[in-house]
Tab-separated table of C-alpha atoms and ligand atoms in Angstrom:
chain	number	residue	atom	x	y	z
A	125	UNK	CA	130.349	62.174	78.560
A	126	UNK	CA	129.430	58.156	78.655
A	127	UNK	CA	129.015	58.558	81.759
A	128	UNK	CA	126.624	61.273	81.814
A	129	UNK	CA	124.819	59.030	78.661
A	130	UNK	CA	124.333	56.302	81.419
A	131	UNK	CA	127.462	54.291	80.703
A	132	UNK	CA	128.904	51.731	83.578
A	133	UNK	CA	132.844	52.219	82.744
A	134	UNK	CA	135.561	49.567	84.014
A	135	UNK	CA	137.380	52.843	85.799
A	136	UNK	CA	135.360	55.775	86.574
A	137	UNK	CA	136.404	59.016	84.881
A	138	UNK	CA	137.695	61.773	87.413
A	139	UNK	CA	137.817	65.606	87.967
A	140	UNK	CA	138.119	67.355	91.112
A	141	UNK	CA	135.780	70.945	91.998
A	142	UNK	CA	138.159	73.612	91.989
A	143	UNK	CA	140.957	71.330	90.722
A	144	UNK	CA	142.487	74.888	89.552
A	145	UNK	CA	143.468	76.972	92.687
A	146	UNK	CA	145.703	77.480	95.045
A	147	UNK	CA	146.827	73.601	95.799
A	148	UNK	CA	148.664	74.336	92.583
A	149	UNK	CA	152.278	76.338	92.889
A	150	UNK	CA	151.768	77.110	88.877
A	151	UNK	CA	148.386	78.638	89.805
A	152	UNK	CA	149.256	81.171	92.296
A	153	UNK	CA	152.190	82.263	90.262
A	154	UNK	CA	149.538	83.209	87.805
A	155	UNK	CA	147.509	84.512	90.089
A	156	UNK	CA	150.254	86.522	91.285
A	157	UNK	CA	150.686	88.500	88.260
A	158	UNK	CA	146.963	88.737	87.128
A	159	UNK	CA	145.752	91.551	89.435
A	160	UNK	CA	142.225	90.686	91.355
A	161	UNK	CA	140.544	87.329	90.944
A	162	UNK	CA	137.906	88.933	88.625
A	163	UNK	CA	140.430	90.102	86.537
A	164	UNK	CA	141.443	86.524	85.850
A	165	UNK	CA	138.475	85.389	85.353
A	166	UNK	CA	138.369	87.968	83.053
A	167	UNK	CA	141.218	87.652	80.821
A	168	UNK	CA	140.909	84.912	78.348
A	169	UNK	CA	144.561	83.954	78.078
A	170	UNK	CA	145.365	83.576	81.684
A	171	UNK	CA	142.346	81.878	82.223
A	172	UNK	CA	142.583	79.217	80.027
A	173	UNK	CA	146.147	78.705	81.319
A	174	UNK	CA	144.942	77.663	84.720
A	175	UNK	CA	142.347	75.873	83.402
A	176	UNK	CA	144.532	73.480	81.401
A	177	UNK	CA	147.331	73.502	84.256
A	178	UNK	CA	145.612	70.493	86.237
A	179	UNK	CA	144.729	69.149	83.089
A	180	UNK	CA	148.803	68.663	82.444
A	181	UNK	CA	149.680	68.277	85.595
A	182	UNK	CA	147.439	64.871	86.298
A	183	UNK	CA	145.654	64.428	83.211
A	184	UNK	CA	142.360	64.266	84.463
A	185	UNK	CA	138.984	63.311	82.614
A	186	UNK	CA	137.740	66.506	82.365
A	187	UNK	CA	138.247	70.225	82.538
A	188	UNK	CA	136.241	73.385	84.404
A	189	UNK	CA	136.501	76.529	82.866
A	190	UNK	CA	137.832	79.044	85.634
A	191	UNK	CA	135.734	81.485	86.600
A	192	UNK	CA	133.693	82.167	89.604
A	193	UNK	CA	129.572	81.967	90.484
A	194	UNK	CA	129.187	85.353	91.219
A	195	UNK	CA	130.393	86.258	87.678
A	196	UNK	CA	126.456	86.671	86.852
A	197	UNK	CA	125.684	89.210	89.508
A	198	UNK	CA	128.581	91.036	88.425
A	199	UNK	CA	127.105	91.159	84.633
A	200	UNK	CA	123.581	92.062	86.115
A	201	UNK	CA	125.338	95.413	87.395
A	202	UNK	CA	126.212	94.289	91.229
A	203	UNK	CA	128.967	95.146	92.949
A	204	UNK	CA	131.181	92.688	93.567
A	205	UNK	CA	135.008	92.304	94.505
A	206	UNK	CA	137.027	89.664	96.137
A	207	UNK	CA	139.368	91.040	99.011
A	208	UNK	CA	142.606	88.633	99.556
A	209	UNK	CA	141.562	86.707	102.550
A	210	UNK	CA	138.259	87.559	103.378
A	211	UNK	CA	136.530	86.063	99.969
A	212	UNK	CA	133.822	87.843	98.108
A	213	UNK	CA	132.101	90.622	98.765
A	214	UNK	CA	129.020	92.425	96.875
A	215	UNK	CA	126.531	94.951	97.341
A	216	UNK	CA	123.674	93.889	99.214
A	217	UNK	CA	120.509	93.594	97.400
A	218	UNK	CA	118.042	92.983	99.893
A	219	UNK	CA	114.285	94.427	98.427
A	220	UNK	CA	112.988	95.190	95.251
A	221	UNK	CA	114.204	98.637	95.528
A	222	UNK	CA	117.536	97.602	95.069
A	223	UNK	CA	116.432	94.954	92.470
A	224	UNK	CA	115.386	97.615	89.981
A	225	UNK	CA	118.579	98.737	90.030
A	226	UNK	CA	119.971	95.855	88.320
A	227	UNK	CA	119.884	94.820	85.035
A	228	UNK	CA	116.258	92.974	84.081
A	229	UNK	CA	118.401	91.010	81.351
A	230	UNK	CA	122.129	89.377	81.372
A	231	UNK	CA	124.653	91.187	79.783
A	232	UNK	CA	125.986	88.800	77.856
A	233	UNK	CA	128.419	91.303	76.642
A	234	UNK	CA	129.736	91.710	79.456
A	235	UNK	CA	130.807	87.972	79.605
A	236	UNK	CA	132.464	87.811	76.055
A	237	UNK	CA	135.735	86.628	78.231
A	238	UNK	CA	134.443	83.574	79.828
A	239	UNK	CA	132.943	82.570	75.989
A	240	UNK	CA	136.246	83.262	74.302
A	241	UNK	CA	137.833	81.142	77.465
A	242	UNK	CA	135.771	78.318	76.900
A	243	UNK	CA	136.777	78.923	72.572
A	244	UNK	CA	140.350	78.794	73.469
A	245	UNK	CA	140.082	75.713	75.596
A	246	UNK	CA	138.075	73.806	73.345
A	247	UNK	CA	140.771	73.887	70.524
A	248	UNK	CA	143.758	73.410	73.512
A	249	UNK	CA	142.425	70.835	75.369
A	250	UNK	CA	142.942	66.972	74.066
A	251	UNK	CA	139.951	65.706	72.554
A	252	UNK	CA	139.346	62.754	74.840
A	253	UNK	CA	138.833	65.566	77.589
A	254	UNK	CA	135.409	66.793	78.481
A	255	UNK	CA	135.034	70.547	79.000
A	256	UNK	CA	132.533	71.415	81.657
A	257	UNK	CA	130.963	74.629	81.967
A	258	UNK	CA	129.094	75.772	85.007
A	259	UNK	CA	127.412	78.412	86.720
A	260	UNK	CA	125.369	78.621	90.725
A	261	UNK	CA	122.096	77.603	91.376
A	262	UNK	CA	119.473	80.661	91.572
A	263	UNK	CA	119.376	80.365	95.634
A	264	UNK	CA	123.055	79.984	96.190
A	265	UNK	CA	123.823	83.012	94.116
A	266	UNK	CA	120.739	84.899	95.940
A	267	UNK	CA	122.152	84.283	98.759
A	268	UNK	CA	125.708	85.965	98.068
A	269	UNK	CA	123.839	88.668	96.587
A	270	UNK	CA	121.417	89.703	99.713
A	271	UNK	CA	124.035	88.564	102.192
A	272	UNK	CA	126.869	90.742	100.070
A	273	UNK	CA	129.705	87.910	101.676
A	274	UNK	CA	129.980	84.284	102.705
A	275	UNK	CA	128.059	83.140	105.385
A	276	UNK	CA	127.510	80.446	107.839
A	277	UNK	CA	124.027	79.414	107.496
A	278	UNK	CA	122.513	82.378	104.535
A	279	UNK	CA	120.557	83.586	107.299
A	280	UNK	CA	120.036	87.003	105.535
A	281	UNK	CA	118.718	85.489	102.732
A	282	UNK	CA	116.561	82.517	104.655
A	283	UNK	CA	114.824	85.429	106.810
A	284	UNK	CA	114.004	87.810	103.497
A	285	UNK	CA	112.385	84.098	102.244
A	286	UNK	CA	110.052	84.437	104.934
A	287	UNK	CA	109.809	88.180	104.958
A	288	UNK	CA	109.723	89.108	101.566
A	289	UNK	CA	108.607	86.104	99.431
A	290	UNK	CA	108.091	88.278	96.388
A	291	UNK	CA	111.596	89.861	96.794
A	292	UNK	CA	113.165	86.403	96.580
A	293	UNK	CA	110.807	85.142	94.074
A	294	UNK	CA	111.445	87.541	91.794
A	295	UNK	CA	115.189	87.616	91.976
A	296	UNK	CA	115.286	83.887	92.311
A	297	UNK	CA	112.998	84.431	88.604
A	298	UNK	CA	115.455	86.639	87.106
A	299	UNK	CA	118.552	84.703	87.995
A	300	UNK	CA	116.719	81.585	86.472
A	301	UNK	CA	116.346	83.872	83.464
A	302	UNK	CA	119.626	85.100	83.370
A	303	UNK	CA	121.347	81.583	84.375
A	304	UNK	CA	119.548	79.859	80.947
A	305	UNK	CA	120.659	82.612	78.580
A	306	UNK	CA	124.520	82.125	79.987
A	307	UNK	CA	124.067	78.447	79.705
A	308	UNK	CA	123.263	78.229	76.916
A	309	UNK	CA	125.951	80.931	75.731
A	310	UNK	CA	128.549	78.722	77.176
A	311	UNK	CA	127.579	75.424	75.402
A	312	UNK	CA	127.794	77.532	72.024
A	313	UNK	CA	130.693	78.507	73.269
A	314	UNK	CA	132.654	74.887	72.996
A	315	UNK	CA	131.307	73.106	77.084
A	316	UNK	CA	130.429	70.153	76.452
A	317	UNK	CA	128.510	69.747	79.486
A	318	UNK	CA	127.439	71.900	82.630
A	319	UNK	CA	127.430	71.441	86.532
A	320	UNK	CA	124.876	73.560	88.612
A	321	UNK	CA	126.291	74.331	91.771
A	322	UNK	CA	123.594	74.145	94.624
A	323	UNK	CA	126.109	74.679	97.392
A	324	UNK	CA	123.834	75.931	99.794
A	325	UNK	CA	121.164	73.487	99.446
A	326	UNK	CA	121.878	72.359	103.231
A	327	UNK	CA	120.498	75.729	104.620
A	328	UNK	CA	116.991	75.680	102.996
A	329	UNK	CA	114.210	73.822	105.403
A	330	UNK	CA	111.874	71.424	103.229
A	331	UNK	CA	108.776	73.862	102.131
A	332	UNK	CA	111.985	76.147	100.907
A	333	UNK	CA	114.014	73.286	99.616
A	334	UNK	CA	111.035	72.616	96.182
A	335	UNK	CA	110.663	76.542	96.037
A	336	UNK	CA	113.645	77.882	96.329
A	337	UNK	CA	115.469	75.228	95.368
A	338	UNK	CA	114.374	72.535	93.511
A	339	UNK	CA	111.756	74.225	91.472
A	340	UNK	CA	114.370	76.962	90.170
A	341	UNK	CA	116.687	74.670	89.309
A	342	UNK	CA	114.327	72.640	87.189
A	343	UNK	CA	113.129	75.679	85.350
A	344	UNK	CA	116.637	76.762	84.484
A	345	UNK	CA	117.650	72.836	83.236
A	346	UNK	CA	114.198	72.839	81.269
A	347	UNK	CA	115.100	76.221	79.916
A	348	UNK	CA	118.866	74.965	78.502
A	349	UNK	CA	117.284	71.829	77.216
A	350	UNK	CA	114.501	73.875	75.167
A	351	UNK	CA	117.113	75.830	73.622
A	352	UNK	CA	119.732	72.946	73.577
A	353	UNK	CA	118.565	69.589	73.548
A	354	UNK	CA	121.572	67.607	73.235
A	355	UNK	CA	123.002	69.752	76.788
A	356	UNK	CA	124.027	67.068	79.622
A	357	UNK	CA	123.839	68.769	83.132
A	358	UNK	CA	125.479	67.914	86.460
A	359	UNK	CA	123.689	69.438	89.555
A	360	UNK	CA	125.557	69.443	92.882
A	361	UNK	CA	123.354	70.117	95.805
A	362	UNK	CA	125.388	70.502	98.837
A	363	UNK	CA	123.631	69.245	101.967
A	364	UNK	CA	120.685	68.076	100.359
A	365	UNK	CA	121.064	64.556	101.963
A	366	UNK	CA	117.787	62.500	101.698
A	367	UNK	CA	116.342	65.164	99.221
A	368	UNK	CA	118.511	64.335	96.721
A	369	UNK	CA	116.296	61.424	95.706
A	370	UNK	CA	113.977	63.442	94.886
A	371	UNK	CA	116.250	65.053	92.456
A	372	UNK	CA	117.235	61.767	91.008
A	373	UNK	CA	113.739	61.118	90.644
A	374	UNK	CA	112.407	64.297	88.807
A	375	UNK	CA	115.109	63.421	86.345
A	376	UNK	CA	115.969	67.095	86.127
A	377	UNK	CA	119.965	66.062	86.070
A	378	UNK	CA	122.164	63.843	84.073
A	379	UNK	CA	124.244	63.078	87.101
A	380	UNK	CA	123.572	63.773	90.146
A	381	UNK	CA	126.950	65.202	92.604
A	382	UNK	CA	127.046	63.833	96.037
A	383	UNK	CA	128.891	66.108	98.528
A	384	UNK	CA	131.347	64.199	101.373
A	385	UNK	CA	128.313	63.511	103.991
A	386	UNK	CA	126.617	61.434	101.438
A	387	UNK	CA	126.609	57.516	102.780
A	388	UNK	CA	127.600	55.748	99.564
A	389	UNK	CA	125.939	52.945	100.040
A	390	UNK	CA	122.839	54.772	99.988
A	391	UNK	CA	123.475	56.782	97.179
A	392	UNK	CA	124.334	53.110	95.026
A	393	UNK	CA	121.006	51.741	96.828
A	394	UNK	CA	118.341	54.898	96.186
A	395	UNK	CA	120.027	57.265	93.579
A	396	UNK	CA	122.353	55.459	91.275
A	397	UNK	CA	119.799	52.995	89.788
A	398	UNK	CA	117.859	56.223	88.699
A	399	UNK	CA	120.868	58.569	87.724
A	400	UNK	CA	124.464	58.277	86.985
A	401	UNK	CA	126.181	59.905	90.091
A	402	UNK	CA	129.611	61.816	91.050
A	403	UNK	CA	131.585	62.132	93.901
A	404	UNK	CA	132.276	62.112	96.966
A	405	UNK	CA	135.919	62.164	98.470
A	406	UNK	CA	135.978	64.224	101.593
A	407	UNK	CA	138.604	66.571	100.558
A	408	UNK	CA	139.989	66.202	103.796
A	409	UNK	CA	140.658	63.003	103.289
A	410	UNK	CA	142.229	64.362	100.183
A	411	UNK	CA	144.693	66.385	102.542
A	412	UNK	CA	145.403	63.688	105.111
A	413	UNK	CA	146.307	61.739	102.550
A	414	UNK	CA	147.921	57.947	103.834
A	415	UNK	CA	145.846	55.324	104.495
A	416	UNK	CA	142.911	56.937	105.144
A	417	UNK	CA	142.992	58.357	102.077
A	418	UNK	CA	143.095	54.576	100.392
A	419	UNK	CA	140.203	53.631	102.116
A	420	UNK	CA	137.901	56.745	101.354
A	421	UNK	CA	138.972	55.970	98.297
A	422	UNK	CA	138.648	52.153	97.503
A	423	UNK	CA	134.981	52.781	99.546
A	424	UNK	CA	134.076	55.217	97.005
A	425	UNK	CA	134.688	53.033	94.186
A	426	UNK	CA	133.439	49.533	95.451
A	427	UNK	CA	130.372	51.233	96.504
A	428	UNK	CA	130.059	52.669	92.711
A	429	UNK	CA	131.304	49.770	90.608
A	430	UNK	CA	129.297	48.715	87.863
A	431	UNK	CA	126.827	51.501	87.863
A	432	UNK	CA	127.540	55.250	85.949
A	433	UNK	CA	129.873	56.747	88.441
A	434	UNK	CA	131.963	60.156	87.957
A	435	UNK	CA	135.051	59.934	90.601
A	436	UNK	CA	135.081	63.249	92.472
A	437	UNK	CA	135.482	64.733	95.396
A	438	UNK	CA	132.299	65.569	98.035
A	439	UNK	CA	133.394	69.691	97.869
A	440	UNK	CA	136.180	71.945	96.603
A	441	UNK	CA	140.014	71.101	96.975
A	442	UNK	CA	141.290	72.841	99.960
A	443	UNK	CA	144.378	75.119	99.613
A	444	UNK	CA	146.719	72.801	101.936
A	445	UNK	CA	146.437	70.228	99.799
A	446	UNK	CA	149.774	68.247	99.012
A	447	UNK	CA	150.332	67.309	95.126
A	448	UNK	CA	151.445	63.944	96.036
A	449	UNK	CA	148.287	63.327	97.743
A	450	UNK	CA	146.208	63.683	94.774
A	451	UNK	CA	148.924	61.803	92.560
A	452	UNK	CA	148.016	59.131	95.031
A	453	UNK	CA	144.392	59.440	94.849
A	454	UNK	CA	144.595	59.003	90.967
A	455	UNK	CA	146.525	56.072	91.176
A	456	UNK	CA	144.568	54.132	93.097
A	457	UNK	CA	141.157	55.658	91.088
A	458	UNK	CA	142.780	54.675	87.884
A	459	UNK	CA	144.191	51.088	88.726
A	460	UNK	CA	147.927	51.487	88.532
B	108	CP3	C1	130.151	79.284	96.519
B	108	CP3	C2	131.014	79.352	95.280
B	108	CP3	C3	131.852	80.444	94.887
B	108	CP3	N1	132.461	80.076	93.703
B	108	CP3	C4	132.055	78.821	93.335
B	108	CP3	C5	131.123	78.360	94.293
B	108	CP3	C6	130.356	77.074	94.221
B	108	CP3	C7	131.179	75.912	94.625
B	108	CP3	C8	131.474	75.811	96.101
B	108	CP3	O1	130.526	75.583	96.873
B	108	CP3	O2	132.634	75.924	96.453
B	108	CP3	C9	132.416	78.059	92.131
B	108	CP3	C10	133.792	78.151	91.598
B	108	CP3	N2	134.812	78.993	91.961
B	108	CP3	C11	135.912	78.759	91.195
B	108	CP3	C12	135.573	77.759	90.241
B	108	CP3	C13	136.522	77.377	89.121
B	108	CP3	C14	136.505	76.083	88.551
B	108	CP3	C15	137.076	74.970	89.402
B	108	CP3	O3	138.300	74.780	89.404
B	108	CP3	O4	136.268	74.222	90.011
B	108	CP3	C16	134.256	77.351	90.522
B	108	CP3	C17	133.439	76.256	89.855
B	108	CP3	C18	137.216	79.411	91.284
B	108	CP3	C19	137.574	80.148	92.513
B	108	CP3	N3	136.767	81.015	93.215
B	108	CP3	C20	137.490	81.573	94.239
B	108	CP3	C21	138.813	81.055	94.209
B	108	CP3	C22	139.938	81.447	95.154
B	108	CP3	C23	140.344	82.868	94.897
B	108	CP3	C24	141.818	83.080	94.657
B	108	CP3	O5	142.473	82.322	93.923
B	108	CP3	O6	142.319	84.078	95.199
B	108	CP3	C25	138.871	80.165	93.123
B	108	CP3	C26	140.075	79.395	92.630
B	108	CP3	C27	136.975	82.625	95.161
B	108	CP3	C28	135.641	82.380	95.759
B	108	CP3	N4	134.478	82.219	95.075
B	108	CP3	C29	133.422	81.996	95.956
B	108	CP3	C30	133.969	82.061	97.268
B	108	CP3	C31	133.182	81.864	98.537
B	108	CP3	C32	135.340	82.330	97.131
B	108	CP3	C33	136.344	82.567	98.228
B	108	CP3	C34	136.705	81.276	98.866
B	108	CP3	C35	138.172	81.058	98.917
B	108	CP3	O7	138.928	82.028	98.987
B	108	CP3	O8	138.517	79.864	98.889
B	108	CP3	C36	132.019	81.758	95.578
């Protein structure tokens, strides 16, 4: 939370995305017994658990409440299951036809879980440890929801932008909507702060990037702020590259996440005198682990000395991870 306030720290603090999963044997033994993935994300108690497991395991700064992006399609009446192995899948929406079949307003309801997750955690978790909240940016969750599934390049979704702008305007407007109200929800809730997750910002040309995009984005951040002023926000736009200067600049974020392709040196030179930043560990450095993995690291952190930084890595911890290897990587983060 310094950090986010603009604070220069001797060490930076650290968290990893997805640093609860299925690196972690304590996690899948949960997950073994919890039914489907929504499921866990919808129970309160075991949800919490592997939320707090990496925080015992390696004591890290902060703590991301487990649960999943496409939890708010799910409470806007979509479809949507997770098949073991082949990753989400959802009903396409793909015109307004099928829009008007979804709810116009979130269901908070529908959520009570993740806010009595975040309630629980906030009274288990130490109190030097910062509980982040999150949810997806309004075009990476479009995406998933026209494409139903993961894709390469959110062609489905890219093509309807050209086809059908008032399609994607409109469900880019209510997921802006929808994304402020759960927010917000989750701050009351206990989060002390919250990280957007733009993880398809790579896919978007330019003229998309500030509609689709940026703009959104901005109106759901202005939108939390109005309601809660004292909110800090993280937003991590994957593959934005060069355009995330322009984010620094519109001083929409309190930090700004860098994913792995990021040049550090570029990101102290342009971004960091405008905005604290976080990042940006290729996670497969993370599972190489070795010398490499001292060097990504000790880059990282000599490139980010003396200026807000938030140790991370550039994308989600992969499954292969070894323990040891991130034991390592917090050794050399912290100093000792
Ligand atoms: C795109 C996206 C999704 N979910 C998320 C994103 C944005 C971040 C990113 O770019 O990675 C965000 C997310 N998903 C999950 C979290 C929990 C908090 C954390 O530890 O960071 C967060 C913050 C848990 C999860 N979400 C998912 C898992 C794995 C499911 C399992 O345990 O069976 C976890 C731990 C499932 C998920 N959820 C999603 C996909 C594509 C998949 C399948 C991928 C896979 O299988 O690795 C959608």
């Amino acid at each position: 939370m310094r950090v986010l306030a603009g604070e220069a720290l001797p060490r930076p603090p650290v968290w990893l995305m997805r640093q609860a999963g299925r690196y972690l044997p304590e996690y899948r033994a949960v997950r073994a017994q919890a039914g489907s993935f929504l499921d866990l994300c919808y129970n309160p108690a075991l949800a919490t658990e592997v939320t707090l497991q990496p925080i015992r395991r390696f004591g890290f700064d902060a703590a991301i409440l487990f649960s999943d992006i496409l939890v708010v399609p799910h409470a806007l009446g979509q479809d949507v299951r997770f098949t073991e192995g082949e990753g989400p899948r959802l009903d396409p929406v793909t015109g307004l036809a099928d829009l008007a079949h979804l709810d116009e307003e979130l269901d908070l309801g529908r959520l009570s879980p993740v806010f009595e997750t975040l309630q629980r955690l906030r009274g288990d978790l130490p109190g030097e440890t910062t509980l982040l909240g999150f949810c997806g940016a309004p075009w990476t969750v479009a995406s998933y929801m026209i494409a139903g599934k993961s894709t390469p390049d959110q062609a489905p979704a890219r093509v309807l932008a050209y086809r059908d702008p008032v399609f994607i305007e409109r469900l880019i407007d209510r997921l802006v909507t929808a994304s402020v109200r759960y927010l917000v929800a989750q701050i009351d809730a206990g989060a002390d702060a919250v990280q957007i997750f733009e993880s398809f910002a790579g896919a978007l040309p330019p003229a998309l990037f500030d509609r689709l995009s940026l703009d959104p984005v901005r109106r759901l951040v202005e939108g939390v702020r109005v309601a809660r002023p004292q909110a800090r926000v993280i937003v991590f736009a994957r593959g934005a590259g060069p355009r995330l200067e322009v984010l620094a600049k519109s001083g929409i974020a309190d930090a700004v996440g860098l994913d792995w392709a990021v040049d550090p040196a570029w990101a102290r030179d342009v971004l960091q005198p405008l905005r604290p930043v976080q990042g940006n560990l290729d996670p497969l450095a993370l599972v190489a682990g070795g010398r490499a993995l001292d060097e990504a690291v000790d880059a990282i952190l000599a490139a980010f000395a003396g200026r807000p930084h938030i140790f991370n890595l550039g994308h989600g911890i992969l499954p292969e991870t070894p323990i040891s290897h991130v034991e390592r990587m917090l050794r050399r983060v912290r100093g000792d």
